[in-house]
Amino acid sequence: MKEECGVVGVYSFDGKDVAPLIFYSMYSLQHRGQESCGITIINDKLETKKGMGLVTDVFDFGKLTALTGSFGMGHVRYSTCGESMLENAAPFVVSHSQGYLAIGHNGNIANSLELKSSLEEQGEVFVSTTDTEVIAHLIVRGLVKTGDMVSSIQDAMRRLNGSYSLAIATGDSIIGVRDPFGIKPLSLGKIDNTYIIASESVAFDSVNAELIRDVEPGEIIVIDKEGLHSYKGLKKANTAHCMFEYVYFSRPDSVLDGKLVYSVRERIGEIMAEDDPVDVDFVMAVPDSAIPFALGYAKKRGLPYREGLIKNRYVGRTFILPKQTARELAVRVKLNPLIANVKGKRVVLFDDSIVRGTTSARLIQILKDAGAKEVHMRIGSPPIISPCFLGIDMPTKEELIASVKDIEKVREKLGSDSLKYLSIEGLQRAIGKDENQLCLGCLTENYPVPTDQREQEKLVKYL
Ligand code: SF4
C-alpha cells in the first residue's frame, strides 16, 4: 500500500528565500510519494521546477539557489490515479485572467470524473489526468467570476467529494485547505517569522520549526502580507481521519490531530498484549513500521524484544521485480533472517497490515527456514476487507485476502502457528478517537463519502 502525496507551503515575513525550507520539508515527507516532486516559488513571477524521482534526484544546490522568493510551495507525489508521468507531477500551475495559481493535493476526489465531464462540457480543457487539475479548474472558475479567492475555494469545496489536503500558491499568498472530514492530515508550523503548512508535523522538525496546530477539518488558511487568516470552508458534523495514517503511513515522529503516531503504535501493541497468553521466547517485528507495536506488546507482557529480520536500508520502495521467483528474491534482499536469534525459538512476529498475504507468507517461511520453532503472527491493524477510494493505493477487493478468507483460512495461507489482528475497538482505543472521528472505510466498507462505481474503476485501472 502506498500513500498518494505530501504537500508543503511556506511564507516568510522577513523576505527570506524559502526554497531551502521547502526542500527539507519535502525531504522529510518523501515517504508520502516517491514518483515525482516539484517546487513553486513566487518572486514577482511564478517559477516552478519539477521532475520525476526523489527530492534529491530532482533538486541540487544549483537548482535550489536559483529559486529565489519569500513564499512558495512544494509537493511529493505517488499516483493512485493519473499515470506516472511528468505532466501529472505537481505543483500544477494555472494562469487565468486574474493571475495564476500553483496547487498541490494529497488525497483523492471520489467524484472527479463527474466533475471533469461537466467542466469539459462547459469548454474547459485538461492537460493532465489528475484530480488536482479538476480542483484547480473549479477554483479558477470561481475566481474569474468573483475575484475572491476564499469564496472560490468555498464554492469548490461544496462540489468536491473526497479527501483533500491542499497547498496553494497565488501571486500574493500561500493557502492551506483541508477537506471537511479531515481525512488527510495537514498541520501548521512556525519558525521565527515564517509560517509552514505541511502534510505532517515531521516537516517542521526537519527545519527546526514548531508545530502550532493541525489545520482544522474544513478550514482554509490564507497567509499573506497582512498575516495569517483562518476561514471556514465547509464543516461536517463528524470527522473521518484516515486510521491508516496512524497505523502505517505517517512517520512515527509526526503528531496527527493531537496524537504522536509513535505512541499510538506502541499503545496498539499494549492493547494486543492484553488478551494474548501465547507462550513465546521473544517478540520481534517486520522492520521498521511494526517495531513500536512489538515494543508495546513486549513491554506489556514482560517479554524480551529482539530483532529477527534485518532490513537492507538501501533497497528503496521502488524495488519492483515482475516475476514470482524474482519477487521472492526481493523479499530476501530486503529482509534477511538473523539465524542466531531465531533458530529453535518460538516468536511473536508483528506487522502493520496484511494486504494480499503473499509477503507475510514469505517472511514466515524465511523465519521457519532459519530454524524458528513457532511463528505467531500479530497484525497492528484490523483486517482490510475493502479498497480505499480516498487516496491510498490498494489492490481490488478480490485481491485483499481478508475480504475472501476468514481468519483461520488466512492463517493457513500464511503458514503461521497462530494469527491475531487488532480489533476495531482496540484501534479506536489506541488512537483515542471513535467511529465518528475516524475513517474506517477499508475495514467496514462504511466510507465517509459516497464512492461511485466509475471512480472505483478509475482507481483500479491505475493499480
Ligand atoms: S478507506 Fe482506509 S486507507 Fe482509505 S482513507 Fe479510509 S481508513 Fe484510510
Tab-separated table of C-alpha atoms and ligand atoms in Angstrom:
chain	number	residue	atom	x	y	z
A	1	MET	CA	0.000	0.000	0.000
A	2	LYS	CA	1.218	3.470	-0.763
A	3	GLU	CA	0.291	6.981	0.252
A	4	GLU	CA	-0.590	9.370	-2.526
A	5	CYS	CA	1.199	12.617	-1.790
A	6	GLY	CA	2.649	15.188	0.584
A	7	VAL	CA	2.267	18.979	0.431
A	8	VAL	CA	4.202	21.944	1.848
A	9	GLY	CA	3.569	25.709	1.768
A	10	VAL	CA	5.967	28.300	3.250
A	11	TYR	CA	5.594	32.088	3.734
A	12	SER	CA	8.418	34.217	5.179
A	13	PHE	CA	7.512	37.660	6.554
A	14	ASP	CA	11.220	38.554	6.668
A	15	GLY	CA	11.668	38.248	2.921
A	16	LYS	CA	13.986	35.235	3.267
A	17	ASP	CA	14.333	32.751	0.411
A	18	VAL	CA	12.101	29.811	1.275
A	19	ALA	CA	13.236	27.201	-1.307
A	20	PRO	CA	15.662	25.501	1.159
A	21	LEU	CA	12.884	25.251	3.810
A	22	ILE	CA	10.516	23.768	1.232
A	23	PHE	CA	13.209	21.316	0.067
A	24	TYR	CA	13.986	19.999	3.573
A	25	SER	CA	10.275	19.777	4.437
A	26	MET	CA	9.634	17.766	1.267
A	27	TYR	CA	12.638	15.585	2.073
A	28	SER	CA	11.071	14.621	5.405
A	29	LEU	CA	7.769	13.869	3.620
A	30	GLN	CA	9.440	11.661	0.999
A	31	HIS	CA	7.686	8.549	2.408
A	32	ARG	CA	4.380	10.059	1.150
A	33	GLY	CA	5.432	9.978	-2.505
A	34	GLN	CA	8.498	8.946	-4.477
A	35	GLU	CA	7.452	9.182	-8.133
A	36	SER	CA	7.801	12.903	-8.756
A	37	CYS	CA	8.179	16.189	-6.910
A	38	GLY	CA	8.208	19.911	-7.519
A	39	ILE	CA	8.637	23.352	-6.013
A	40	THR	CA	6.916	26.616	-6.985
A	41	ILE	CA	8.366	29.919	-5.751
A	42	ILE	CA	6.746	33.337	-6.124
A	43	ASN	CA	9.006	36.305	-6.765
A	44	ASP	CA	7.223	38.893	-8.938
A	45	LYS	CA	6.597	35.955	-11.216
A	46	LEU	CA	5.845	32.338	-10.507
A	47	GLU	CA	8.650	29.846	-11.038
A	48	THR	CA	8.159	26.066	-10.946
A	49	LYS	CA	10.731	23.294	-11.109
A	50	LYS	CA	9.560	19.693	-11.090
A	51	GLY	CA	10.691	16.291	-12.244
A	52	MET	CA	10.336	12.531	-11.928
A	53	GLY	CA	12.084	10.856	-8.993
A	54	LEU	CA	13.027	11.582	-5.398
A	55	VAL	CA	13.533	15.076	-3.984
A	56	THR	CA	17.309	14.598	-4.103
A	57	ASP	CA	17.137	13.352	-7.724
A	58	VAL	CA	15.219	16.422	-8.908
A	59	PHE	CA	16.855	19.205	-6.838
A	60	ASP	CA	20.501	20.016	-6.284
A	61	PHE	CA	22.207	23.034	-4.731
A	62	GLY	CA	22.261	24.925	-8.028
A	63	LYS	CA	18.546	24.429	-8.730
A	64	LEU	CA	17.583	25.425	-5.197
A	65	THR	CA	19.663	28.599	-5.093
A	66	ALA	CA	18.211	29.616	-8.459
A	67	LEU	CA	14.730	29.588	-6.881
A	68	THR	CA	14.590	32.901	-5.025
A	69	GLY	CA	11.464	34.232	-3.349
A	70	SER	CA	9.925	34.573	0.105
A	71	PHE	CA	6.925	32.309	-0.381
A	72	GLY	CA	6.176	29.147	-2.264
A	73	MET	CA	5.081	25.542	-2.089
A	74	GLY	CA	6.269	22.001	-2.700
A	75	HIS	CA	4.782	18.594	-3.445
A	76	VAL	CA	5.889	14.951	-3.448
A	77	ARG	CA	3.723	12.593	-5.474
A	78	TYR	CA	2.827	8.958	-5.800
A	79	SER	CA	-0.025	8.295	-8.226
A	80	THR	CA	-3.091	6.410	-7.088
A	81	CYS	CA	-4.941	7.908	-10.012
A	82	GLY	CA	-3.468	9.570	-13.042
A	83	GLU	CA	-0.452	7.970	-14.673
A	84	SER	CA	3.132	8.299	-13.547
A	85	MET	CA	4.350	10.972	-15.969
A	86	LEU	CA	5.823	14.457	-15.823
A	87	GLU	CA	2.557	16.143	-16.954
A	88	ASN	CA	0.955	14.821	-13.756
A	89	ALA	CA	3.767	15.989	-11.454
A	90	ALA	CA	2.789	18.821	-9.117
A	91	PRO	CA	2.667	21.718	-8.320
A	92	PHE	CA	0.042	22.085	-11.033
A	93	VAL	CA	0.157	25.648	-12.386
A	94	VAL	CA	-2.798	27.508	-13.958
A	95	SER	CA	-2.759	31.007	-15.492
A	96	HIS	CA	-6.053	32.899	-15.555
A	97	SER	CA	-7.325	36.400	-16.246
A	98	GLN	CA	-6.639	37.478	-12.629
A	99	GLY	CA	-3.120	35.990	-12.434
A	100	TYR	CA	-2.025	32.446	-11.705
A	101	LEU	CA	-2.033	29.773	-9.055
A	102	ALA	CA	0.018	26.679	-8.264
A	103	ILE	CA	-1.640	23.810	-6.438
A	104	GLY	CA	-0.562	20.545	-4.802
A	105	HIS	CA	-3.001	17.931	-3.496
A	106	ASN	CA	-2.868	14.951	-1.136
A	107	GLY	CA	-5.956	12.747	-1.335
A	108	ASN	CA	-8.449	11.519	-3.887
A	109	ILE	CA	-11.602	13.141	-5.231
A	110	ALA	CA	-14.330	10.487	-5.399
A	111	ASN	CA	-16.487	12.464	-7.869
A	112	SER	CA	-13.665	13.797	-10.067
A	113	LEU	CA	-14.785	12.032	-13.277
A	114	GLU	CA	-18.248	13.517	-12.955
A	115	LEU	CA	-16.821	16.991	-12.225
A	116	LYS	CA	-14.339	16.691	-15.092
A	117	SER	CA	-17.070	15.722	-17.625
A	118	SER	CA	-19.205	18.631	-16.529
A	119	LEU	CA	-16.280	21.081	-16.793
A	120	GLU	CA	-15.363	19.704	-20.235
A	121	GLU	CA	-18.966	20.218	-21.386
A	122	GLN	CA	-18.550	23.834	-20.319
A	123	GLY	CA	-15.455	24.196	-22.507
A	124	GLU	CA	-12.611	23.545	-20.047
A	125	VAL	CA	-9.558	21.750	-21.446
A	126	PHE	CA	-7.489	19.366	-19.308
A	127	VAL	CA	-3.794	18.697	-19.827
A	128	SER	CA	-3.247	16.056	-17.119
A	129	THR	CA	-5.178	13.076	-15.768
A	130	THR	CA	-5.079	14.194	-12.119
A	131	ASP	CA	-7.754	15.233	-9.647
A	132	THR	CA	-5.556	18.244	-8.849
A	133	GLU	CA	-6.369	19.787	-12.208
A	134	VAL	CA	-10.111	19.345	-11.546
A	135	ILE	CA	-9.720	21.202	-8.228
A	136	ALA	CA	-7.674	23.947	-9.925
A	137	HIS	CA	-10.347	24.448	-12.631
A	138	LEU	CA	-13.123	24.681	-10.040
A	139	ILE	CA	-11.244	27.327	-8.023
A	140	VAL	CA	-10.197	29.340	-11.077
A	141	ARG	CA	-13.748	29.424	-12.490
A	142	GLY	CA	-14.966	30.972	-9.232
A	143	LEU	CA	-12.040	33.365	-9.144
A	144	VAL	CA	-12.617	34.626	-12.666
A	145	LYS	CA	-16.283	35.302	-11.807
A	146	THR	CA	-15.901	36.878	-8.361
A	147	GLY	CA	-12.241	37.847	-7.981
A	148	ASP	CA	-12.418	36.435	-4.439
A	149	MET	CA	-10.105	33.513	-3.647
A	150	VAL	CA	-11.698	32.403	-0.369
A	151	SER	CA	-15.260	32.269	-1.718
A	152	SER	CA	-13.963	30.450	-4.837
A	153	ILE	CA	-12.349	27.796	-2.617
A	154	GLN	CA	-15.524	27.572	-0.506
A	155	ASP	CA	-17.582	27.012	-3.694
A	156	ALA	CA	-15.123	24.370	-4.898
A	157	MET	CA	-15.321	22.600	-1.514
A	158	ARG	CA	-19.113	22.367	-1.843
A	159	ARG	CA	-18.660	20.473	-5.132
A	160	LEU	CA	-15.732	18.242	-4.177
A	161	ASN	CA	-16.482	14.881	-2.676
A	162	GLY	CA	-13.435	13.089	-1.265
A	163	SER	CA	-10.202	13.622	0.608
A	164	TYR	CA	-8.016	16.651	0.007
A	165	SER	CA	-5.291	18.496	1.829
A	166	LEU	CA	-4.150	21.307	-0.446
A	167	ALA	CA	-1.250	23.736	-0.606
A	168	ILE	CA	-1.898	26.637	-2.984
A	169	ALA	CA	0.448	29.453	-4.013
A	170	THR	CA	-1.004	32.609	-5.599
A	171	GLY	CA	0.727	35.850	-6.627
A	172	ASP	CA	0.434	37.202	-3.072
A	173	SER	CA	-0.382	34.347	-0.693
A	174	ILE	CA	0.086	30.774	0.448
A	175	ILE	CA	-3.116	28.882	1.204
A	176	GLY	CA	-3.743	25.600	3.045
A	177	VAL	CA	-7.082	23.768	2.722
A	178	ARG	CA	-8.226	20.589	4.496
A	179	ASP	CA	-11.308	18.631	3.473
A	180	PRO	CA	-14.404	18.841	5.713
A	181	PHE	CA	-13.784	15.397	7.224
A	182	GLY	CA	-10.050	15.944	7.798
A	183	ILE	CA	-9.364	12.618	6.067
A	184	LYS	CA	-5.784	13.525	5.141
A	185	PRO	CA	-3.542	15.278	7.678
A	186	LEU	CA	-2.418	18.925	7.405
A	187	SER	CA	-0.544	20.910	10.058
A	188	LEU	CA	0.561	24.463	10.680
A	189	GLY	CA	4.035	25.324	11.999
A	190	LYS	CA	6.238	28.357	12.528
A	191	ILE	CA	9.905	29.279	12.731
A	192	ASP	CA	10.740	32.893	13.572
A	193	ASN	CA	8.617	34.973	11.166
A	194	THR	CA	7.958	32.140	8.751
A	195	TYR	CA	4.788	30.030	8.624
A	196	ILE	CA	4.806	26.500	7.224
A	197	ILE	CA	1.849	24.344	6.194
A	198	ALA	CA	2.723	20.654	5.739
A	199	SER	CA	1.110	17.226	5.462
A	200	GLU	CA	2.882	16.060	8.625
A	201	SER	CA	4.471	17.808	11.585
A	202	VAL	CA	7.755	15.949	10.976
A	203	ALA	CA	8.355	18.515	8.212
A	204	PHE	CA	8.589	21.199	10.927
A	205	ASP	CA	11.117	19.175	12.956
A	206	SER	CA	13.363	18.892	9.908
A	207	VAL	CA	13.723	22.704	9.692
A	208	ASN	CA	13.609	23.421	13.458
A	209	ALA	CA	10.117	24.879	13.219
A	210	GLU	CA	7.485	24.415	15.877
A	211	LEU	CA	4.116	22.718	15.427
A	212	ILE	CA	1.395	25.271	16.170
A	213	ARG	CA	-1.686	23.162	15.478
A	214	ASP	CA	-3.497	20.976	12.957
A	215	VAL	CA	-5.380	22.703	10.185
A	216	GLU	CA	-8.995	22.020	11.201
A	217	PRO	CA	-11.185	19.812	9.006
A	218	GLY	CA	-12.934	22.156	6.550
A	219	GLU	CA	-10.605	25.088	7.344
A	220	ILE	CA	-8.981	27.432	4.818
A	221	ILE	CA	-5.787	29.163	5.994
A	222	VAL	CA	-4.532	32.141	3.996
A	223	ILE	CA	-1.085	33.611	4.713
A	224	ASP	CA	-0.327	36.944	3.031
A	225	LYS	CA	1.488	40.180	3.858
A	226	GLU	CA	-1.257	41.088	6.375
A	227	GLY	CA	-0.640	37.887	8.398
A	228	LEU	CA	-2.401	34.548	8.867
A	229	HIS	CA	-6.181	34.370	8.367
A	230	SER	CA	-8.442	31.415	9.062
A	231	TYR	CA	-11.749	30.925	7.211
A	232	LYS	CA	-14.486	28.316	7.483
A	233	GLY	CA	-14.636	26.316	4.281
A	234	LEU	CA	-17.170	23.565	4.782
A	235	LYS	CA	-17.964	21.929	8.108
A	236	LYS	CA	-19.336	18.421	8.755
A	237	ALA	CA	-20.863	17.151	11.986
A	238	ASN	CA	-18.173	14.478	12.335
A	239	THR	CA	-14.553	13.986	11.279
A	240	ALA	CA	-13.078	10.965	9.453
A	241	HIS	CA	-9.317	10.943	9.944
A	242	CYS	CA	-7.709	8.083	7.992
A	243	MET	CA	-6.891	5.392	10.556
A	244	PHE	CA	-4.033	4.122	8.349
A	245	GLU	CA	-2.120	7.351	8.834
A	246	TYR	CA	-1.727	6.251	12.475
A	247	VAL	CA	-1.116	2.574	11.778
A	248	TYR	CA	1.312	2.801	8.876
A	249	PHE	CA	1.547	5.797	6.542
A	250	SER	CA	2.624	8.731	8.662
A	251	ARG	CA	6.058	8.846	10.177
A	252	PRO	CA	6.112	7.722	13.833
A	253	ASP	CA	7.643	11.070	14.847
A	254	SER	CA	4.677	13.050	13.445
A	255	VAL	CA	1.842	14.391	15.582
A	256	LEU	CA	-1.526	13.945	13.862
A	257	ASP	CA	-4.624	15.651	15.205
A	258	GLY	CA	-3.045	15.886	18.641
A	259	LYS	CA	-1.620	12.325	18.784
A	260	LEU	CA	2.030	11.304	18.452
A	261	VAL	CA	1.959	8.478	15.913
A	262	TYR	CA	4.694	6.506	17.730
A	263	SER	CA	2.637	6.483	20.971
A	264	VAL	CA	-0.462	5.271	19.114
A	265	ARG	CA	1.542	2.380	17.626
A	266	GLU	CA	3.052	1.450	20.998
A	267	ARG	CA	-0.442	1.567	22.524
A	268	ILE	CA	-1.697	-0.791	19.789
A	269	GLY	CA	0.948	-3.324	20.893
A	270	GLU	CA	-0.064	-2.935	24.542
A	271	ILE	CA	-3.743	-3.437	23.701
A	272	MET	CA	-2.938	-6.565	21.679
A	273	ALA	CA	-0.973	-7.943	24.656
A	274	GLU	CA	-3.976	-7.601	26.991
A	275	ASP	CA	-5.655	-10.795	25.922
A	276	ASP	CA	-2.897	-12.852	24.367
A	277	PRO	CA	-1.368	-15.572	26.544
A	278	VAL	CA	0.659	-17.184	23.726
A	279	ASP	CA	3.847	-18.744	25.160
A	280	VAL	CA	6.914	-17.494	23.241
A	281	ASP	CA	10.630	-16.802	23.781
A	282	PHE	CA	10.638	-13.279	22.369
A	283	VAL	CA	8.768	-10.640	20.361
A	284	MET	CA	10.031	-9.324	17.022
A	285	ALA	CA	8.795	-7.065	14.227
A	286	VAL	CA	8.897	-6.632	10.485
A	287	PRO	CA	11.103	-3.519	10.368
A	288	ASP	CA	10.589	-0.584	10.514
A	289	SER	CA	6.928	0.310	10.785
A	290	ALA	CA	5.913	-2.606	13.070
A	291	ILE	CA	8.648	-2.042	15.678
A	292	PRO	CA	6.593	0.233	18.010
A	293	PHE	CA	3.752	-2.380	18.070
A	294	ALA	CA	6.219	-5.105	19.077
A	295	LEU	CA	7.872	-2.920	21.735
A	296	GLY	CA	4.498	-2.018	23.286
A	297	TYR	CA	3.421	-5.677	23.273
A	298	ALA	CA	6.725	-6.942	24.737
A	299	LYS	CA	6.700	-4.309	27.500
A	300	LYS	CA	3.116	-5.097	28.484
A	301	ARG	CA	3.757	-8.859	28.611
A	302	GLY	CA	7.205	-8.642	30.200
A	303	LEU	CA	8.751	-10.484	27.244
A	304	PRO	CA	12.099	-9.676	25.577
A	305	TYR	CA	12.044	-7.757	22.258
A	306	ARG	CA	14.706	-8.924	19.808
A	307	GLU	CA	15.493	-8.410	16.151
A	308	GLY	CA	14.880	-11.412	13.917
A	309	LEU	CA	14.798	-9.790	10.480
A	310	ILE	CA	17.440	-7.311	9.340
A	311	LYS	CA	16.388	-4.749	6.759
A	312	ASN	CA	18.604	-3.760	3.858
A	313	ARG	CA	18.212	0.021	4.076
A	314	TYR	CA	19.493	0.567	0.557
A	315	VAL	CA	16.599	-1.184	-1.146
A	316	GLY	CA	14.040	1.508	-1.955
A	317	ARG	CA	10.285	1.268	-2.204
A	318	THR	CA	10.642	1.320	-5.970
A	319	PHE	CA	12.449	-2.032	-5.956
A	320	ILE	CA	9.942	-3.985	-8.036
A	321	LEU	CA	10.661	-7.270	-9.745
A	322	PRO	CA	7.978	-8.695	-12.006
A	323	LYS	CA	8.256	-12.484	-11.880
A	324	GLN	CA	7.247	-14.639	-8.920
A	325	THR	CA	10.743	-16.028	-8.218
A	326	ALA	CA	12.223	-12.565	-8.596
A	327	ARG	CA	9.649	-11.246	-6.082
A	328	GLU	CA	10.614	-13.974	-3.641
A	329	LEU	CA	14.236	-12.957	-4.039
A	330	ALA	CA	13.243	-9.341	-3.497
A	331	VAL	CA	11.819	-10.191	-0.049
A	332	ARG	CA	15.106	-11.926	0.841
A	333	VAL	CA	17.135	-8.984	-0.412
A	334	LYS	CA	15.034	-6.578	1.660
A	335	LEU	CA	14.750	-8.658	4.839
A	336	ASN	CA	17.312	-11.221	5.929
A	337	PRO	CA	16.691	-13.519	8.947
A	338	LEU	CA	19.056	-13.273	11.914
A	339	ILE	CA	19.515	-17.031	12.247
A	340	ALA	CA	21.441	-16.785	15.538
A	341	ASN	CA	18.406	-15.117	17.146
A	342	VAL	CA	15.535	-17.117	15.677
A	343	LYS	CA	16.893	-20.697	15.457
A	344	GLY	CA	14.984	-23.035	17.785
A	345	LYS	CA	12.867	-20.163	19.170
A	346	ARG	CA	9.121	-19.516	19.451
A	347	VAL	CA	8.428	-15.941	18.349
A	348	VAL	CA	5.619	-13.401	18.086
A	349	LEU	CA	6.084	-11.552	14.763
A	350	PHE	CA	4.408	-8.141	14.361
A	351	ASP	CA	3.483	-6.485	11.062
A	352	ASP	CA	1.344	-3.421	10.364
A	353	SER	CA	-1.162	-4.977	7.951
A	354	ILE	CA	-1.913	-7.881	5.639
A	355	VAL	CA	-2.949	-6.961	2.093
A	356	ARG	CA	-2.654	-9.957	-0.265
A	357	GLY	CA	-0.849	-12.063	2.325
A	358	THR	CA	1.984	-13.018	-0.014
A	359	THR	CA	4.734	-11.017	1.731
A	360	SER	CA	3.676	-12.235	5.196
A	361	ALA	CA	3.660	-15.856	3.962
A	362	ARG	CA	7.179	-15.460	2.546
A	363	LEU	CA	8.502	-13.881	5.733
A	364	ILE	CA	7.077	-16.671	7.869
A	365	GLN	CA	8.643	-19.226	5.538
A	366	ILE	CA	12.002	-17.386	5.726
A	367	LEU	CA	11.855	-17.486	9.552
A	368	LYS	CA	10.900	-21.177	9.582
A	369	ASP	CA	13.709	-21.957	7.114
A	370	ALA	CA	16.042	-20.126	9.508
A	371	GLY	CA	15.009	-22.579	12.248
A	372	ALA	CA	12.231	-20.709	14.113
A	373	LYS	CA	10.202	-23.339	16.028
A	374	GLU	CA	6.937	-21.351	16.102
A	375	VAL	CA	5.910	-18.077	14.433
A	376	HIS	CA	2.824	-16.359	15.894
A	377	MET	CA	1.727	-13.540	13.597
A	378	ARG	CA	0.229	-10.369	15.126
A	379	ILE	CA	-1.152	-7.564	12.943
A	380	GLY	CA	-1.351	-3.983	14.229
A	381	SER	CA	-4.472	-3.177	12.194
A	382	PRO	CA	-7.872	-4.869	11.803
A	383	PRO	CA	-8.466	-6.978	8.643
A	384	ILE	CA	-8.617	-4.888	5.435
A	385	ILE	CA	-11.713	-6.053	3.606
A	386	SER	CA	-12.249	-3.313	1.034
A	387	PRO	CA	-10.106	-0.948	-1.071
A	388	CYS	CA	-9.553	2.712	-0.290
A	389	PHE	CA	-11.115	5.310	-2.599
A	390	LEU	CA	-9.691	8.230	-0.691
A	391	GLY	CA	-6.027	8.379	-1.609
A	392	ILE	CA	-4.336	5.124	-0.618
A	393	ASP	CA	-3.156	2.730	-3.295
A	394	MET	CA	-4.671	-0.698	-2.517
A	395	PRO	CA	-5.455	-3.843	-4.532
A	396	THR	CA	-9.011	-4.717	-5.573
A	397	LYS	CA	-11.449	-6.274	-3.100
A	398	GLU	CA	-10.938	-9.733	-4.639
A	399	GLU	CA	-7.171	-9.472	-4.071
A	400	LEU	CA	-7.477	-8.476	-0.401
A	401	ILE	CA	-7.018	-11.745	1.430
A	402	ALA	CA	-9.187	-10.791	4.439
A	403	SER	CA	-12.124	-9.984	2.156
A	404	VAL	CA	-12.209	-13.508	0.711
A	405	LYS	CA	-10.987	-15.694	3.618
A	406	ASP	CA	-11.816	-15.939	7.317
A	407	ILE	CA	-9.015	-15.565	9.884
A	408	GLU	CA	-8.310	-19.299	10.167
A	409	LYS	CA	-8.034	-19.635	6.363
A	410	VAL	CA	-5.713	-16.586	6.267
A	411	ARG	CA	-3.546	-18.227	8.970
A	412	GLU	CA	-3.360	-21.438	6.914
A	413	LYS	CA	-2.318	-19.449	3.830
A	414	LEU	CA	0.373	-17.605	5.797
A	415	GLY	CA	1.652	-20.785	7.460
A	416	SER	CA	1.834	-19.149	10.909
A	417	ASP	CA	1.223	-21.060	14.151
A	418	SER	CA	-1.386	-18.504	15.194
A	419	LEU	CA	-2.750	-15.229	13.821
A	420	LYS	CA	-4.386	-12.297	15.594
A	421	TYR	CA	-5.423	-8.896	14.274
A	422	LEU	CA	-6.054	-5.722	16.244
A	423	SER	CA	-9.809	-5.271	16.786
A	424	ILE	CA	-11.622	-2.170	15.507
A	425	GLU	CA	-12.492	-1.362	19.128
A	426	GLY	CA	-8.790	-1.714	20.077
A	427	LEU	CA	-7.819	0.568	17.193
A	428	GLN	CA	-10.223	3.270	18.380
A	429	ARG	CA	-8.902	2.944	21.938
A	430	ALA	CA	-5.283	3.220	20.791
A	431	ILE	CA	-5.957	6.331	18.698
A	432	GLY	CA	-8.327	7.783	21.318
A	433	LYS	CA	-10.971	8.546	18.686
A	434	ASP	CA	-14.264	6.787	17.930
A	435	GLU	CA	-16.070	5.792	14.737
A	436	ASN	CA	-17.478	9.333	14.427
A	437	GLN	CA	-13.962	10.723	14.247
A	438	LEU	CA	-12.142	8.140	12.113
A	439	CYS	CA	-12.383	6.842	8.556
A	440	LEU	CA	-12.660	3.043	8.826
A	441	GLY	CA	-13.852	2.542	5.231
A	442	CYS	CA	-11.376	-0.175	4.234
A	443	LEU	CA	-12.222	-2.105	7.438
A	444	THR	CA	-16.012	-1.738	7.449
A	445	GLU	CA	-16.981	-0.607	3.912
A	446	ASN	CA	-18.633	2.445	5.511
A	447	TYR	CA	-16.836	5.297	3.800
A	448	PRO	CA	-17.310	8.900	4.907
A	449	VAL	CA	-18.164	9.961	1.336
A	450	PRO	CA	-20.184	8.121	-1.312
A	451	THR	CA	-17.985	6.173	-3.740
A	452	ASP	CA	-19.096	5.933	-7.308
A	453	GLN	CA	-18.560	2.750	-9.372
A	454	ARG	CA	-16.830	4.659	-12.191
A	455	GLU	CA	-14.438	6.226	-9.700
A	456	GLN	CA	-13.650	2.785	-8.316
A	457	GLU	CA	-12.875	1.584	-11.844
A	458	LYS	CA	-10.680	4.638	-12.421
A	459	LEU	CA	-8.585	3.749	-9.386
A	460	VAL	CA	-8.344	0.076	-10.258
A	461	LYS	CA	-7.197	0.977	-13.783
A	462	TYR	CA	-4.027	2.532	-12.478
A	463	LEU	CA	-3.140	-0.088	-9.853
B	1	SF4	S1	-10.581	3.810	3.445
B	1	SF4	FE1	-8.919	3.127	4.834
B	1	SF4	S2	-6.992	3.799	3.905
B	1	SF4	FE2	-8.672	4.913	2.886
B	1	SF4	S3	-8.856	6.855	3.983
B	1	SF4	FE3	-10.291	5.447	4.941
B	1	SF4	S4	-9.125	4.450	6.597
B	1	SF4	FE4	-7.650	5.463	5.251
